[in-house]
CSV table of C-alpha atoms in Angstrom, one decimal:
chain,number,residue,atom,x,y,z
A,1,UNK,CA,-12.8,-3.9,-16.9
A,2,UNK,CA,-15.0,-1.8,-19.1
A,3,UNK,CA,-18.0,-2.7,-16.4
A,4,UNK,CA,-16.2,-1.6,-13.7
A,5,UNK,CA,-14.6,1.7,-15.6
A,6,UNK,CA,-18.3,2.6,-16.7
A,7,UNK,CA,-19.3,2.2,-13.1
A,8,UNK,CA,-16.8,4.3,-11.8
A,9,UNK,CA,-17.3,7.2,-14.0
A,10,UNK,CA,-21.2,7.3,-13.1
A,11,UNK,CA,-20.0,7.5,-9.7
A,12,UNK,CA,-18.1,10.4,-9.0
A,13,UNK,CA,-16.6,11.3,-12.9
A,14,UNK,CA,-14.2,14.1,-11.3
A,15,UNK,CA,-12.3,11.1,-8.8
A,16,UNK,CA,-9.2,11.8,-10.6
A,17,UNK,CA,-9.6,15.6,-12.2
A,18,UNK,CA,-6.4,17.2,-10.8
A,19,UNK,CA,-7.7,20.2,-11.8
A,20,UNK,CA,-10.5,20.0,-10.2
A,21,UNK,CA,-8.8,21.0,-7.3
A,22,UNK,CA,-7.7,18.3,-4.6
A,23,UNK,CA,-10.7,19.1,-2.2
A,24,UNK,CA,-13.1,18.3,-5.2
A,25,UNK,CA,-10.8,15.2,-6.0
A,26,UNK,CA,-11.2,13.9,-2.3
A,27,UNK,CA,-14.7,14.2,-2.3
A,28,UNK,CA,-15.2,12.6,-5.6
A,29,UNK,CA,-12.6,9.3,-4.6
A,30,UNK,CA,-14.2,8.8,-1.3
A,31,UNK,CA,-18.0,8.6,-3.4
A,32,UNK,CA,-16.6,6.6,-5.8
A,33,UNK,CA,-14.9,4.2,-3.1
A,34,UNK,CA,-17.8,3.9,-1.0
A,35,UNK,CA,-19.1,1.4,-3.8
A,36,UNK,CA,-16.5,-0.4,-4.2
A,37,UNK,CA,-16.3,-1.0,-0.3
A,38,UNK,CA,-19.6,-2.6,0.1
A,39,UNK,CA,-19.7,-5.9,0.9
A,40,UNK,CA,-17.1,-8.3,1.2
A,41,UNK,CA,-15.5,-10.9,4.4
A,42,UNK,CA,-17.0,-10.0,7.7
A,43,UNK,CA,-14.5,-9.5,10.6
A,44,UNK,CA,-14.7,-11.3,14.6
A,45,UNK,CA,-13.5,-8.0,15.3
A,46,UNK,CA,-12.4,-4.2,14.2
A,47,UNK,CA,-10.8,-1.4,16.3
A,48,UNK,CA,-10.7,2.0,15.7
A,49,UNK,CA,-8.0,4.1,18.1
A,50,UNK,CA,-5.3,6.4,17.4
A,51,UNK,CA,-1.1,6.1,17.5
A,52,UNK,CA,1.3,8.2,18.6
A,53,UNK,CA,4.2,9.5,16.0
A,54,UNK,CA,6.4,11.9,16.0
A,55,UNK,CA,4.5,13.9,13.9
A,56,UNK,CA,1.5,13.9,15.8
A,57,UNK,CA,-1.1,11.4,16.7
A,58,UNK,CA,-2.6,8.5,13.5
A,59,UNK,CA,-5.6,7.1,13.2
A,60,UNK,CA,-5.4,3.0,12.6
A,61,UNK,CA,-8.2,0.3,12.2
A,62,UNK,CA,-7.4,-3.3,13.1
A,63,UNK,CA,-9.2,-5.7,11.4
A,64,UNK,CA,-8.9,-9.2,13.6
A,65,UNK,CA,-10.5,-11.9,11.1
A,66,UNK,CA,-10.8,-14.3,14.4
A,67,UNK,CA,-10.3,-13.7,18.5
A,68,UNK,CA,-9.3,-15.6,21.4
A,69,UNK,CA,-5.2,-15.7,20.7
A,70,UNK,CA,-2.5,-13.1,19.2
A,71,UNK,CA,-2.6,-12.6,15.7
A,72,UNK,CA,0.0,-11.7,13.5
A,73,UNK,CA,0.1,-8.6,12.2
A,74,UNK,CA,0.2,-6.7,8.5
A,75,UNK,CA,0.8,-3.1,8.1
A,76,UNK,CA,-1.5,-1.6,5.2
A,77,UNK,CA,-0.4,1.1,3.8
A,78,UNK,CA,-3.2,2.3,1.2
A,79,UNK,CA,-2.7,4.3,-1.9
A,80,UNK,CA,-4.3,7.6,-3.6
A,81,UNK,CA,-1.2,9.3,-5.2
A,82,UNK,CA,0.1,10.6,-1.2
A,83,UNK,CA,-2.8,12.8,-1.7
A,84,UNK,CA,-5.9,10.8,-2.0
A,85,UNK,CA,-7.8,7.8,0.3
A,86,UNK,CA,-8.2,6.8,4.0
A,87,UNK,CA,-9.3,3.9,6.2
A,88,UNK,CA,-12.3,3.8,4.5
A,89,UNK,CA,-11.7,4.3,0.9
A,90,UNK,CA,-9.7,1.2,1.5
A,91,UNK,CA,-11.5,-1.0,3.9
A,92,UNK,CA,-12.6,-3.9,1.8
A,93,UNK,CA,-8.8,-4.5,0.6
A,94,UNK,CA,-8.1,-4.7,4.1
A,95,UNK,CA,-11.0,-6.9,5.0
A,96,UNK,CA,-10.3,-9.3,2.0
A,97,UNK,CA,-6.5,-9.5,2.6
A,98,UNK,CA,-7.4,-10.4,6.9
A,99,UNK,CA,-9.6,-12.9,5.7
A,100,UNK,CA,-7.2,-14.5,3.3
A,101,UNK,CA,-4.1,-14.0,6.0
A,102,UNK,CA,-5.2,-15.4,8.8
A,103,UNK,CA,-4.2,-12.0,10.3
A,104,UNK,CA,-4.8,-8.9,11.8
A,105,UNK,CA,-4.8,-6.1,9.1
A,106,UNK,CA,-4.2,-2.5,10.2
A,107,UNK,CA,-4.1,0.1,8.2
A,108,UNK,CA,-3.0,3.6,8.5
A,109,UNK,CA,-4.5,6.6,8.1
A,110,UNK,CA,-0.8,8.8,7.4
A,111,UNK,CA,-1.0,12.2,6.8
A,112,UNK,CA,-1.7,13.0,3.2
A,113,UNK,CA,0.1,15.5,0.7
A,114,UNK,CA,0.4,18.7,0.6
A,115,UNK,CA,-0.2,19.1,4.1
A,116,UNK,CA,2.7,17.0,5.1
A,117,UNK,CA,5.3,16.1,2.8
A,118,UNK,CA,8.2,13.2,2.4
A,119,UNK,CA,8.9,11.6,4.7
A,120,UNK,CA,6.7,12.0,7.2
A,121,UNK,CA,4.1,9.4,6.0
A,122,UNK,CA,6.6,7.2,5.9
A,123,UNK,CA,7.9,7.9,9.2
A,124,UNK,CA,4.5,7.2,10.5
A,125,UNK,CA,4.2,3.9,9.3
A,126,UNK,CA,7.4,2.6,10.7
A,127,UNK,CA,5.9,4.5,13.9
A,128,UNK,CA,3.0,2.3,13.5
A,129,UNK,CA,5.0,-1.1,13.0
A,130,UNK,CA,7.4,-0.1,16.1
A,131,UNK,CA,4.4,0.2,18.2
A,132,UNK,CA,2.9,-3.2,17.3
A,133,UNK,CA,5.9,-4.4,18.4
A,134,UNK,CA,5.7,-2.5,21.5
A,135,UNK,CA,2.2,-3.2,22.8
A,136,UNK,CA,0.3,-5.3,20.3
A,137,UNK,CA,-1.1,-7.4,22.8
A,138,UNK,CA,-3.6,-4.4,23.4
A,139,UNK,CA,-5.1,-5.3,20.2
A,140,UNK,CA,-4.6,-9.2,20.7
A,141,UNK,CA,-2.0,-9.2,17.9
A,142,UNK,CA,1.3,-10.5,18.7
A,143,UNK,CA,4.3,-8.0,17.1
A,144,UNK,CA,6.8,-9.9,16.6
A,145,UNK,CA,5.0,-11.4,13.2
A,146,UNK,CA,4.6,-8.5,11.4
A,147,UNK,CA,4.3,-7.9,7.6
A,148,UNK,CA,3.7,-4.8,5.4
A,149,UNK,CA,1.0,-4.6,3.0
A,150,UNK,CA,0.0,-1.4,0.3
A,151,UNK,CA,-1.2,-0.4,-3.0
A,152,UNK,CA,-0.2,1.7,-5.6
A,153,UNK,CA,2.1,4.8,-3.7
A,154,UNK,CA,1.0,2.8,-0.3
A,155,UNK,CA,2.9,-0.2,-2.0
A,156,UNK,CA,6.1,2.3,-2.3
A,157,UNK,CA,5.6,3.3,1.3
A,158,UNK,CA,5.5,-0.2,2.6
A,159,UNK,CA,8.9,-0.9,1.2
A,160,UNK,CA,10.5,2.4,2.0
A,161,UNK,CA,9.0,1.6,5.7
A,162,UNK,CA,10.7,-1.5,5.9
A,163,UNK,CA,14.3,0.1,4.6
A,164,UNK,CA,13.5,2.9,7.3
A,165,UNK,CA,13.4,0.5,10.2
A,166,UNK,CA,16.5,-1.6,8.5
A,167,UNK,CA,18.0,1.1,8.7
A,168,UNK,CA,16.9,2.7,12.1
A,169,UNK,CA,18.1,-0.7,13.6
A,170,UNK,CA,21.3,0.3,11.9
A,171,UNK,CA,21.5,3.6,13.8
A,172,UNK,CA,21.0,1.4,17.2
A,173,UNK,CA,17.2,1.8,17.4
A,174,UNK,CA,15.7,-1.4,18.7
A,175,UNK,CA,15.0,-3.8,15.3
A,176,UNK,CA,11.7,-4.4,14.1
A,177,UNK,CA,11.5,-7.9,12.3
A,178,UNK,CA,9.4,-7.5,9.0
A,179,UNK,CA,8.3,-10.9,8.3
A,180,UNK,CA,6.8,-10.4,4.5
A,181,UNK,CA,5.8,-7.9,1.8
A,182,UNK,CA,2.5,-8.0,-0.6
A,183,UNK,CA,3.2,-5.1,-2.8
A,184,UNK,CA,0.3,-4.5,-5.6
A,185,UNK,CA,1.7,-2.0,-8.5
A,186,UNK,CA,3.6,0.1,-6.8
A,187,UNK,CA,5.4,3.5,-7.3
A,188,UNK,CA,9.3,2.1,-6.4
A,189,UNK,CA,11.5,5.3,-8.2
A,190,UNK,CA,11.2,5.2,-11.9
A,191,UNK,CA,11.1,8.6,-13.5
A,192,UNK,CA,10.4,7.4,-17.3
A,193,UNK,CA,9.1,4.0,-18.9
A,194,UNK,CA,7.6,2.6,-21.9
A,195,UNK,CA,4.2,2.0,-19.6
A,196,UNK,CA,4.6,5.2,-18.5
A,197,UNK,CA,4.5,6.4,-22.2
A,198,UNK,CA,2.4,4.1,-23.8
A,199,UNK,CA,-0.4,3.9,-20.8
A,200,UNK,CA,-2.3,6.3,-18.6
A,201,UNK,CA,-5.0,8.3,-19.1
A,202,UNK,CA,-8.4,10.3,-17.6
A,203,UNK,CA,-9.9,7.1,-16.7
A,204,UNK,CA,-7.2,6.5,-14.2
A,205,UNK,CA,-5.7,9.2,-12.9
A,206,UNK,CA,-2.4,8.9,-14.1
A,207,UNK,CA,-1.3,10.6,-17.5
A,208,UNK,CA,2.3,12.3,-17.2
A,209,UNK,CA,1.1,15.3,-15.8
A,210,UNK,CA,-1.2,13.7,-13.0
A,211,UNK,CA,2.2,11.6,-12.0
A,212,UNK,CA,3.9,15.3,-11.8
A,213,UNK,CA,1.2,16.5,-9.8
A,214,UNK,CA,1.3,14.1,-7.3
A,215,UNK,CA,5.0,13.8,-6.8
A,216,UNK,CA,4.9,17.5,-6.6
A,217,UNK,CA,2.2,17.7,-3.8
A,218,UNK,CA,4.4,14.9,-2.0
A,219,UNK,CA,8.2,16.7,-2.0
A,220,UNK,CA,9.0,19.6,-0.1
A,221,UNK,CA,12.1,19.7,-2.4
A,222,UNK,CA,12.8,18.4,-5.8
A,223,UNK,CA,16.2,16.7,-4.9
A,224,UNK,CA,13.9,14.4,-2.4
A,225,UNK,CA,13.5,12.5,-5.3
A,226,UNK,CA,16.8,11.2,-5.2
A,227,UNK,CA,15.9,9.7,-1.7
A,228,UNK,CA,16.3,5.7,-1.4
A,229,UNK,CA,13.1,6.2,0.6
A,230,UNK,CA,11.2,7.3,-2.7
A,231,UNK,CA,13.4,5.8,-5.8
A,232,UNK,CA,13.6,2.9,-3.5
A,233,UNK,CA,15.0,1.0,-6.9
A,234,UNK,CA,18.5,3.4,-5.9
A,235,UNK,CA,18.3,1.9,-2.6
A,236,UNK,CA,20.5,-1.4,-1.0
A,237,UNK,CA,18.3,-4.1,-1.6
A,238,UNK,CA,20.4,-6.7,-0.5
A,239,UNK,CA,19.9,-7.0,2.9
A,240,UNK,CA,16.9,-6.4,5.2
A,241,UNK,CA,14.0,-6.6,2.5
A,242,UNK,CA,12.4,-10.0,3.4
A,243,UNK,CA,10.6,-12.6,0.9
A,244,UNK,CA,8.1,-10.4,-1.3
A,245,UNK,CA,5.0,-10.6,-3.3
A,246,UNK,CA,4.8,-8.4,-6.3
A,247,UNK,CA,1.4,-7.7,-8.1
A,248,UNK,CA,1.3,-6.1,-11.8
A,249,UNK,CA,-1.4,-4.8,-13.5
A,250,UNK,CA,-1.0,-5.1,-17.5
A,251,UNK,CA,-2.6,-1.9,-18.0
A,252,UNK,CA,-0.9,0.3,-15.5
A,253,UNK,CA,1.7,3.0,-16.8
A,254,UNK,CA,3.5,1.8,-13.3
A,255,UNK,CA,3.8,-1.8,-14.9
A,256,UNK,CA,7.0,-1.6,-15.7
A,257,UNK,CA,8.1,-0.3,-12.0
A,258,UNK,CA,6.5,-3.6,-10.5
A,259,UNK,CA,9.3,-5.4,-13.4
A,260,UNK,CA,11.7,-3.6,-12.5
A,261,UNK,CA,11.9,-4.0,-8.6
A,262,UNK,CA,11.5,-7.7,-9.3
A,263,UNK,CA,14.6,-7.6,-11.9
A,264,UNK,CA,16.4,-6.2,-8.8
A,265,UNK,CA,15.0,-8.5,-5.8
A,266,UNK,CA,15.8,-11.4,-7.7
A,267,UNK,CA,19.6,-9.9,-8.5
A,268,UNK,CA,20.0,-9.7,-5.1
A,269,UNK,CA,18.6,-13.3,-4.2
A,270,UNK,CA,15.6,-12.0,-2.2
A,271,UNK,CA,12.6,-14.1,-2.2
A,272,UNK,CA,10.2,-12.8,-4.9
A,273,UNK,CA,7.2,-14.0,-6.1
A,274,UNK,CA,5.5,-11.8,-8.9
A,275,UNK,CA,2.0,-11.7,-10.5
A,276,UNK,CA,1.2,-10.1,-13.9
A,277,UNK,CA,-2.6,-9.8,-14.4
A,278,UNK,CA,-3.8,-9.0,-18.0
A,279,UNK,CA,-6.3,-6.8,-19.2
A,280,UNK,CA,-6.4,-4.7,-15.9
A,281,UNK,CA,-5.9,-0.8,-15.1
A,282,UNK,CA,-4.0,0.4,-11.5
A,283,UNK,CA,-6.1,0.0,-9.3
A,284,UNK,CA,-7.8,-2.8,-10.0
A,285,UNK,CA,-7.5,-4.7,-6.8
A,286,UNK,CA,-10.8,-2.1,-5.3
A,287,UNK,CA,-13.1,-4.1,-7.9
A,288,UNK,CA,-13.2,-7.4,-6.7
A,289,UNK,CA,-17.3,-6.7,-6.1
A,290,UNK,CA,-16.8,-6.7,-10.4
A,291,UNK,CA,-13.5,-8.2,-11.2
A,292,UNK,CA,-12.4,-12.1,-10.9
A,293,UNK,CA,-8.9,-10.7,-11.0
A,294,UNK,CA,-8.8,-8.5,-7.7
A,295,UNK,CA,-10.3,-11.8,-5.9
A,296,UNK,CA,-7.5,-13.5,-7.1
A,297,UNK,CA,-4.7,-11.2,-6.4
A,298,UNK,CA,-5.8,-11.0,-2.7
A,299,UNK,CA,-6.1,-14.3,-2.2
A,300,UNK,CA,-2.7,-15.0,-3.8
A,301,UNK,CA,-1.3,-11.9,-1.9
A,302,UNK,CA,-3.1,-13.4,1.3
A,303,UNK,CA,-1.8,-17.1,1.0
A,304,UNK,CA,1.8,-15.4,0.5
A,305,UNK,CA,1.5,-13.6,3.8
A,306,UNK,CA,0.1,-16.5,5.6
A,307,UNK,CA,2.8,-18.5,4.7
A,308,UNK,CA,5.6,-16.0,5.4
A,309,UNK,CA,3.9,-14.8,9.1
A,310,UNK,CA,3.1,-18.5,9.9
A,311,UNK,CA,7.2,-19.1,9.0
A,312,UNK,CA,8.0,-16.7,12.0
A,313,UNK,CA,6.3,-19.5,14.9
């Protein structure tokens, strides 16, 4: 970890300097990703095009790991605080996890923070999952086998996705089966912890006053907070949420949000499989050019969606 920290910092030192300013913070994360993105599983095919939401038109990038028959589909949703990344500062994640699936990944490129707030990214990723459902065959993927996929606040997304279309379905939209979750540490609702107080720091973005800034670039209005699409751990997780893979990072001051969603999966008797992984910071699933543990973590996040997507034949 030290390796891949020293790395980093010669890269692009200001990646995570929040007052830096954010157009000096995006510049720095996509140097610094471009690195880390080098390399890695080789796809039969990858489309760029755009989707349609109601708040305006998202770019996507399918990843199909083979061609010649419909391919089940997962969702990525990446991370970068709401504020941060894009399809490429996330592409070898997505690469790795389409290679290790069996599936087509395809990730999002949602709207970031402050330019659009809660919920919209969200909003656009169920827009993106109902429209793989609607015409995935355009993209030789077949939508009715459909997972979500994300890291860090992309993890949080993915879940509060899948509650959105619950309960959208709920509301008489037409349902949109979500077959499988692979959540690496995510952002689920916790305001306070003893990660959040013992860990953090400038080499990764995410003292107590980075977490502030980015939750306050993401809500329009404080009480958002209180959403079940945000402190999805304050949501109803028993019903809808299918069988789930959890990733933890030892090292993460969002550890203990990763524990906590598991504590309340398993209360409510949903299938949950979760992965500690010592010795690593957030983020740690970009490294796997450095770091035996992010090769691990996406294959075991990988087999887990194979096996949940091939479940749905």
């Amino acid at each position: 970890m030290r390796a891949v920290l020293d790395t980093s910092a010669e890269l692009a030192p200001d990646a995570y300097a929040t007052d830096a300013g954010l157009e000096q913070m995006r510049a720095a994360y996509g140097v610094e990703r471009r690195f880390w993105n080098e390399g890695g599983p080789t796809m039969a095919e990858t489309i760029d095009t755009t989707v349609a939401t109601a708040h305006g038109q998202v770019a996507v990038r399918c990843h199909l790991p083979r061609t010649g028959g419909a391919l089940p589909a997962v969702v990525y949703v990446h991370g970068g605080g709401f504020v941060l990344g894009n399809l490429d500062t996330h592409d070898r994640i997505m690469r790795a996890l389409a290679h290790e699936s069996g599936a087509a990944v395809v990730g999002i490129d949602y709207s970031l923070s402050p330019e659009a707030r809660f919920p919209v990214g969200i909003e656009q990723c169920a827009a993106l999952a109902r429209h793989l459902l609607d015409s995935g065959e355009e993209y030789g993927i077949d939508g009715t086998r459909l997972a979500f996929a994300g890291d860090s606040g992309g993890a949080g997304m993915s879940l509060a996705a899948t509650l959105l279309l619950r309960d959208q379905a709920d509301a008489g939209q037409p349902p949109v089966a979500v077959a499988a979750l692979a959540l690496f540490y995510g952002l689920y609702g916790l305001r306070d912890s003893a990660s959040r107080r013992l860990l953090g720091g400038p080499w990764d973005g995410l003292t107590t006053e980075d977490l502030d800034y980015y939750l306050g670039c993401y809500l329009a209005d404080p009480a958002d907070a209180a959403s079940p699409y945000l402190d999805c751990l304050g949501a109803d997780l028993g019903r809808g949420v299918p069988p789930t893979f959890l990733v933890s990072a030892a090292l993460d001051p969002l550890h203990d949000d990763s524990t906590a969603l598991a504590a309340m999966l398993h209360e409510h008797h949903v299938i949950c499989h979760h992965e500690e992984f010592d010795g690593v910071l957030h983020g740690f699933l970009h490294n796997s050019r450095m770091l035996d543990a992010a090769v691990v973590a996406l294959q075991h996040g990988g087999a887990f969606l194979r096996r949940a997507l091939d479940d749905q034949n």
